[in-house]
Short mmCIF file of C-alpha atoms and ligand atoms in Angstrom, two decimals:
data_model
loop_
_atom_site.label_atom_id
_atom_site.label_comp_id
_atom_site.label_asym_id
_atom_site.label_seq_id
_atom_site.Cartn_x
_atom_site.Cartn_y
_atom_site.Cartn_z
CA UNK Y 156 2.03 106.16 -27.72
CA UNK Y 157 0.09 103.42 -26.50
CA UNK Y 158 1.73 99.31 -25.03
CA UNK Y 159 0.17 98.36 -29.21
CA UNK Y 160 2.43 101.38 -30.88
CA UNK Y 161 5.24 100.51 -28.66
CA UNK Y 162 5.63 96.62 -29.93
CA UNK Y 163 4.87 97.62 -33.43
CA UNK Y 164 7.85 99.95 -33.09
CA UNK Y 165 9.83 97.68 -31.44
CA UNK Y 166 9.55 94.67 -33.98
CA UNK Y 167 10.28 97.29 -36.94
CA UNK Y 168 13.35 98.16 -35.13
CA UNK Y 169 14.55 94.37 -35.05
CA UNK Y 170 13.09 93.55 -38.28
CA UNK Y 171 15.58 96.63 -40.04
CA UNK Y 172 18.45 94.89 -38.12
CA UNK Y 173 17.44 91.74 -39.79
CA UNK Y 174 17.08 90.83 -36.06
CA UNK Y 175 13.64 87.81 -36.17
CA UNK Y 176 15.61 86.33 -33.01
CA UNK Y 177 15.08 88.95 -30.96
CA UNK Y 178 11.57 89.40 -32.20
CA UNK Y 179 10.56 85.18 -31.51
CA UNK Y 180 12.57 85.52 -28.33
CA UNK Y 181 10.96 88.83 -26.91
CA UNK Y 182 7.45 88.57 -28.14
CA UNK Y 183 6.01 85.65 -28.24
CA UNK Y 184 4.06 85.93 -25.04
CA UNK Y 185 3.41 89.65 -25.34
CA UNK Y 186 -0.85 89.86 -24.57
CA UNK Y 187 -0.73 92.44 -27.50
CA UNK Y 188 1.39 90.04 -30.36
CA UNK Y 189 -1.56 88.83 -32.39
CA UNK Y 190 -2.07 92.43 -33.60
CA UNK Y 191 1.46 91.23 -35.74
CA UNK Y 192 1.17 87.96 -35.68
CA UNK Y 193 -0.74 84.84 -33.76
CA UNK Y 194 2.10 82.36 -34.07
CA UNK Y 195 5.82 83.32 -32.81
CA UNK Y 196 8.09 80.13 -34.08
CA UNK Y 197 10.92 79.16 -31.97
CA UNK Y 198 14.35 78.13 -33.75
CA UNK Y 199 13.56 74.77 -33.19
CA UNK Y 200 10.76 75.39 -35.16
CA UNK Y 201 11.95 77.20 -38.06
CA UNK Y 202 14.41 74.10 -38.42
CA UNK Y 203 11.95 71.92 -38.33
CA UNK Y 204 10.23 73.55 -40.85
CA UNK Y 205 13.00 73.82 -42.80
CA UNK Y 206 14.24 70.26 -42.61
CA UNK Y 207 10.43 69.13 -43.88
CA UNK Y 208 11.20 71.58 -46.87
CA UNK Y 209 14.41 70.02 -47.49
CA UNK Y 210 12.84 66.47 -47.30
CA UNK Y 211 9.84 67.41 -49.18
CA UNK Y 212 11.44 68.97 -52.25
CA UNK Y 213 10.14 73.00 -51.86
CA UNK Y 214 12.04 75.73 -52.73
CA UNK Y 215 9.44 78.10 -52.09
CA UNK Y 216 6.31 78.69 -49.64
CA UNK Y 217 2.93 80.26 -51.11
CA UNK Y 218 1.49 82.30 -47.55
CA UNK Y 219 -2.30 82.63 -47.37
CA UNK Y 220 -3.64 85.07 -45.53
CA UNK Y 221 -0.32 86.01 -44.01
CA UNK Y 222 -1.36 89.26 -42.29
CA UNK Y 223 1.23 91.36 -42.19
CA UNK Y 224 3.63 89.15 -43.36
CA UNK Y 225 6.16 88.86 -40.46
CA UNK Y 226 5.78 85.06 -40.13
CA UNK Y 227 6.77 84.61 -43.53
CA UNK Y 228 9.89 87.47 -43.44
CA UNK Y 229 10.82 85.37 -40.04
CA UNK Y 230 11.04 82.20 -42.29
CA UNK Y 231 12.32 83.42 -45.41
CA UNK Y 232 15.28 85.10 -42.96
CA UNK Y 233 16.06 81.78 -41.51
CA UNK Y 234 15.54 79.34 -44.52
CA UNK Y 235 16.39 81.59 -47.32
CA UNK Y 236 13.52 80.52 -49.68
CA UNK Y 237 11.14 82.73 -50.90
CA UNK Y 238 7.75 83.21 -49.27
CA UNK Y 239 5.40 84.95 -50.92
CA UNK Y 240 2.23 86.47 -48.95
CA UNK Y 241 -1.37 86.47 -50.19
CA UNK Y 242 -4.02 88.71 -48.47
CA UNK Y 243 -7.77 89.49 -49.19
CA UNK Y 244 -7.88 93.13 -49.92
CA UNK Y 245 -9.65 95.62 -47.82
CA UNK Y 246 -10.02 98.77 -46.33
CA UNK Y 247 -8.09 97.77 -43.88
CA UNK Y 248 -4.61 97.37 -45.43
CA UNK Y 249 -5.12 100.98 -46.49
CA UNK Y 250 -6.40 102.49 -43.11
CA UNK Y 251 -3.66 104.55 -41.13
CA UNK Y 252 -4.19 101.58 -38.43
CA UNK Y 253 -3.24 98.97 -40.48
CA UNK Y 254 0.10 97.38 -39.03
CA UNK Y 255 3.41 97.43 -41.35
CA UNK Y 256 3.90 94.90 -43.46
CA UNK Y 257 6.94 92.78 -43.33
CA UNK Y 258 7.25 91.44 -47.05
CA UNK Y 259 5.46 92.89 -50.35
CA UNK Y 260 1.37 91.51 -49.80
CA UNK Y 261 -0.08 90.27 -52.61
CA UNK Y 262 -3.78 91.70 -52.11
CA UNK Y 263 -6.03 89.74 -53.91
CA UNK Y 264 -9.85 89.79 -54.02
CA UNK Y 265 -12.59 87.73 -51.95
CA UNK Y 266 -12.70 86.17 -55.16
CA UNK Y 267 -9.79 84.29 -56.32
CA UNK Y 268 -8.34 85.90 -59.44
CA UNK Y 269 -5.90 84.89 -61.91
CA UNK Y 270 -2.71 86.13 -60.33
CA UNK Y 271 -2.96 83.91 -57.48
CA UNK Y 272 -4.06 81.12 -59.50
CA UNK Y 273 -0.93 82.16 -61.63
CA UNK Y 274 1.24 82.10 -57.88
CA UNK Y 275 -1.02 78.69 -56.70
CA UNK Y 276 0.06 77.04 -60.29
CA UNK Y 277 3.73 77.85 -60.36
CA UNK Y 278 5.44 75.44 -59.86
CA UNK Y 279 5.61 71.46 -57.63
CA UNK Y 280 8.19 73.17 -55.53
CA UNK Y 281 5.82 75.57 -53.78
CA UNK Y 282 4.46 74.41 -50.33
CA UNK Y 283 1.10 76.30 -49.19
CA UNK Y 284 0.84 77.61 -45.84
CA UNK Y 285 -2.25 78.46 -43.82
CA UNK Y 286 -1.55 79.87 -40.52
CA UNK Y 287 -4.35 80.47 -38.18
CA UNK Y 288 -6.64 80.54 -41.36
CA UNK Y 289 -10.14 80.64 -40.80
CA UNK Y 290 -11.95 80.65 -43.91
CA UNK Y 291 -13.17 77.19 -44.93
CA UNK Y 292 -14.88 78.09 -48.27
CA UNK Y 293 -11.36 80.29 -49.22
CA UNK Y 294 -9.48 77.28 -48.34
CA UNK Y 295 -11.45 75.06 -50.26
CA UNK Y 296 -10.87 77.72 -52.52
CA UNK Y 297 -7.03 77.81 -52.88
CA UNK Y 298 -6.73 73.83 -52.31
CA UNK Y 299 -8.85 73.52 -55.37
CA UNK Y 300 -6.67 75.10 -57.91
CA UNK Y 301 -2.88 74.65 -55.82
CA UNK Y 302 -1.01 72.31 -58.40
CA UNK Y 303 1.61 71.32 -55.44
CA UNK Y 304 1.83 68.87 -52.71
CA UNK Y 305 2.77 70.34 -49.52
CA UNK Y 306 0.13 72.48 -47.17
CA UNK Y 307 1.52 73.57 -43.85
CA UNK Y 308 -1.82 74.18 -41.61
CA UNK Y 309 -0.52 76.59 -38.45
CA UNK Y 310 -3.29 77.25 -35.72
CA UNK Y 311 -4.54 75.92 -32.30
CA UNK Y 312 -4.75 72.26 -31.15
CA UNK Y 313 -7.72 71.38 -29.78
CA UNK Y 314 -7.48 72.12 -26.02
CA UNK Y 315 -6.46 75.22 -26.62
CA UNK Y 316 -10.03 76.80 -27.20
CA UNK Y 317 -9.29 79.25 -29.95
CA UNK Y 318 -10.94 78.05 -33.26
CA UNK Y 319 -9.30 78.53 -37.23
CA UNK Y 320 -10.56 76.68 -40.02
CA UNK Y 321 -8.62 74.30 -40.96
CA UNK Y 322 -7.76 73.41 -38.08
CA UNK Y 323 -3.91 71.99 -37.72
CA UNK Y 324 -5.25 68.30 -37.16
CA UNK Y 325 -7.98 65.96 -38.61
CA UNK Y 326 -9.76 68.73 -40.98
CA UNK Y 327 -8.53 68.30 -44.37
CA UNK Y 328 -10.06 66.10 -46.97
CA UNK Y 329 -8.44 62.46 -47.72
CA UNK Y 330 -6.29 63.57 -50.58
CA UNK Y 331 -3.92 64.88 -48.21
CA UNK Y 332 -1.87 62.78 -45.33
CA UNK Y 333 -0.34 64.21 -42.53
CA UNK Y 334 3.34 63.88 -42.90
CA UNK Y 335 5.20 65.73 -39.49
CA UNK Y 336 4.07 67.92 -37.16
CA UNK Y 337 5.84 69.97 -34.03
CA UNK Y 338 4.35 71.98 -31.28
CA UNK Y 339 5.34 75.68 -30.47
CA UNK Y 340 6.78 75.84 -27.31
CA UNK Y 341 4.16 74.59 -24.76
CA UNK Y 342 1.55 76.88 -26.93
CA UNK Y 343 -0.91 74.61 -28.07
CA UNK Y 344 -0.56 75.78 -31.15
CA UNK Y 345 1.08 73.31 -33.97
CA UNK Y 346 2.64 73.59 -37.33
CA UNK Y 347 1.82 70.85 -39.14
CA UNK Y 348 2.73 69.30 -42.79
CA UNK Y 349 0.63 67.31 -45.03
CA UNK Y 350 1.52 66.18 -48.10
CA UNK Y 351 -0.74 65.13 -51.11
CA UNK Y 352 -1.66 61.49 -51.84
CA UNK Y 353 -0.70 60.98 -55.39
CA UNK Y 354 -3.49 58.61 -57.49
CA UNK Y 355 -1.34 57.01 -59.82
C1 SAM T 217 -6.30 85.28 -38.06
S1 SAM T 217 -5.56 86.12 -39.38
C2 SAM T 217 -3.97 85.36 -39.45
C3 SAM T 217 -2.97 86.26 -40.08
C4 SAM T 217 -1.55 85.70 -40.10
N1 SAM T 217 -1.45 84.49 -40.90
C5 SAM T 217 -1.02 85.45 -38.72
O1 SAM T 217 -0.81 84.28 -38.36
O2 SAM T 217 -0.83 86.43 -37.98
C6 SAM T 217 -6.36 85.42 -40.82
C7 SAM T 217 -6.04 86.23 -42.08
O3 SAM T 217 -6.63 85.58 -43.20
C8 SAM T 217 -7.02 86.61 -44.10
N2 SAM T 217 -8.02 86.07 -45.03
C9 SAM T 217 -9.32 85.79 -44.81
N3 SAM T 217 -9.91 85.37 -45.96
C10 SAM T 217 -8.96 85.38 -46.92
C11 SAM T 217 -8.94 85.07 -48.30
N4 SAM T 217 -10.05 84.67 -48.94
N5 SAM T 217 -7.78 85.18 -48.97
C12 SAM T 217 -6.64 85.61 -48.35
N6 SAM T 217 -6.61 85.94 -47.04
C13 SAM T 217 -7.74 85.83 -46.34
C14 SAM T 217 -7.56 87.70 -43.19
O4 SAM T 217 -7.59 88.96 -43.84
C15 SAM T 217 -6.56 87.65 -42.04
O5 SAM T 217 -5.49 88.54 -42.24
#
């Protein structure tokens, strides 16, 4: 069993005790954690997020390209919305390497179809979140038929010499204004909220 099999084992174990403390507390600086997940939130972090929930009106989050969905059970855990994961099908979600996901996936095609326009349409209440996305045209994409007004962009500031697109600051277009935003740890990396601009 190799260091990869080992934390993959070790963050089902926590996950079946319902344990994401353990898992944001023990792995977040692991070399091998993006293989799970790029972004480990601290607990000041997931109240953070949930507090701009709370102020923002959402009862749900809509997860693009969530991986394998352990950010989002983390979140749902703390908060107790729902968060519901979108990924872009292929081969490897059904390759004996793939990692174990962490909530149902919702695996969609490179084209959008009409169940996640369905899930991107259902309701005012549903906040999108992108974290360390990195495909502008998809993005464009999604933003194009969401009906909501809260996007959470997670990824890398700009010192920090990774590269996702959007990035978490200055990349989205002028409908949307950035509303809060908090660091992760010392990471570099930043969860931040925007919220539409309504044109009334
Ligand atoms: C860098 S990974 C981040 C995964 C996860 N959010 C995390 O933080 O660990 C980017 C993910 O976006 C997914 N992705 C790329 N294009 C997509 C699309 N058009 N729709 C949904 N997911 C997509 C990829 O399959 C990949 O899992």
């Amino acid at each position: 069993m190799d260091v990869q099999d080992n934390l993959v084992n070790s963050i089902v174990d926590l996950y079946k005790d319902g344990n994401w403390k353990e898992i944001v507390d023990s792995y977040h600086d692991h070399p091998d954690r993006n293989k799970v997940l790029w972004v480990f939130p601290t607990e000041e972090n997931l109240k953070f997020i949930n507090q701009c929930l709370l102020e923002l009106h959402c009862s749900q989050i809509l997860s693009i390209g969530c991986g394998c969905g352990l950010l989002e059970w983390i979140i749902n855990k703390f908060t107790g919305l729902p968060v519901t994961g979108v990924e872009v099908d292929s081969a490897w979600w059904h390759c004996k390497y793939a990692p174990p996901t962490f909530i149902p996936l919702l695996l969609t095609p490179e084209e959008i179809n009409e169940d996640v326009i369905n899930l991107l349409q259902s309701g005012i209440e549903t906040a999108l979140l992108f974290c360390y996305f990195n495909n502008r045209p998809a993005f464009e994409e999604y933003i194009k038929h969401y009906s909501g007004n809260v996007m959470i962009i997670i990824g890398p500031g700009y010192g920090k010499g990774v590269h996702t697109d959007p990035k978490p600051f200055g990349d989205v277009s002028n409908d949307w204004q950035l509303y809060k935003w908090q660091e992760v740890r010392n990471s570099q990396d930043f969860i931040v909220f925007y919220q539409k601009i309504s044109k009334n």
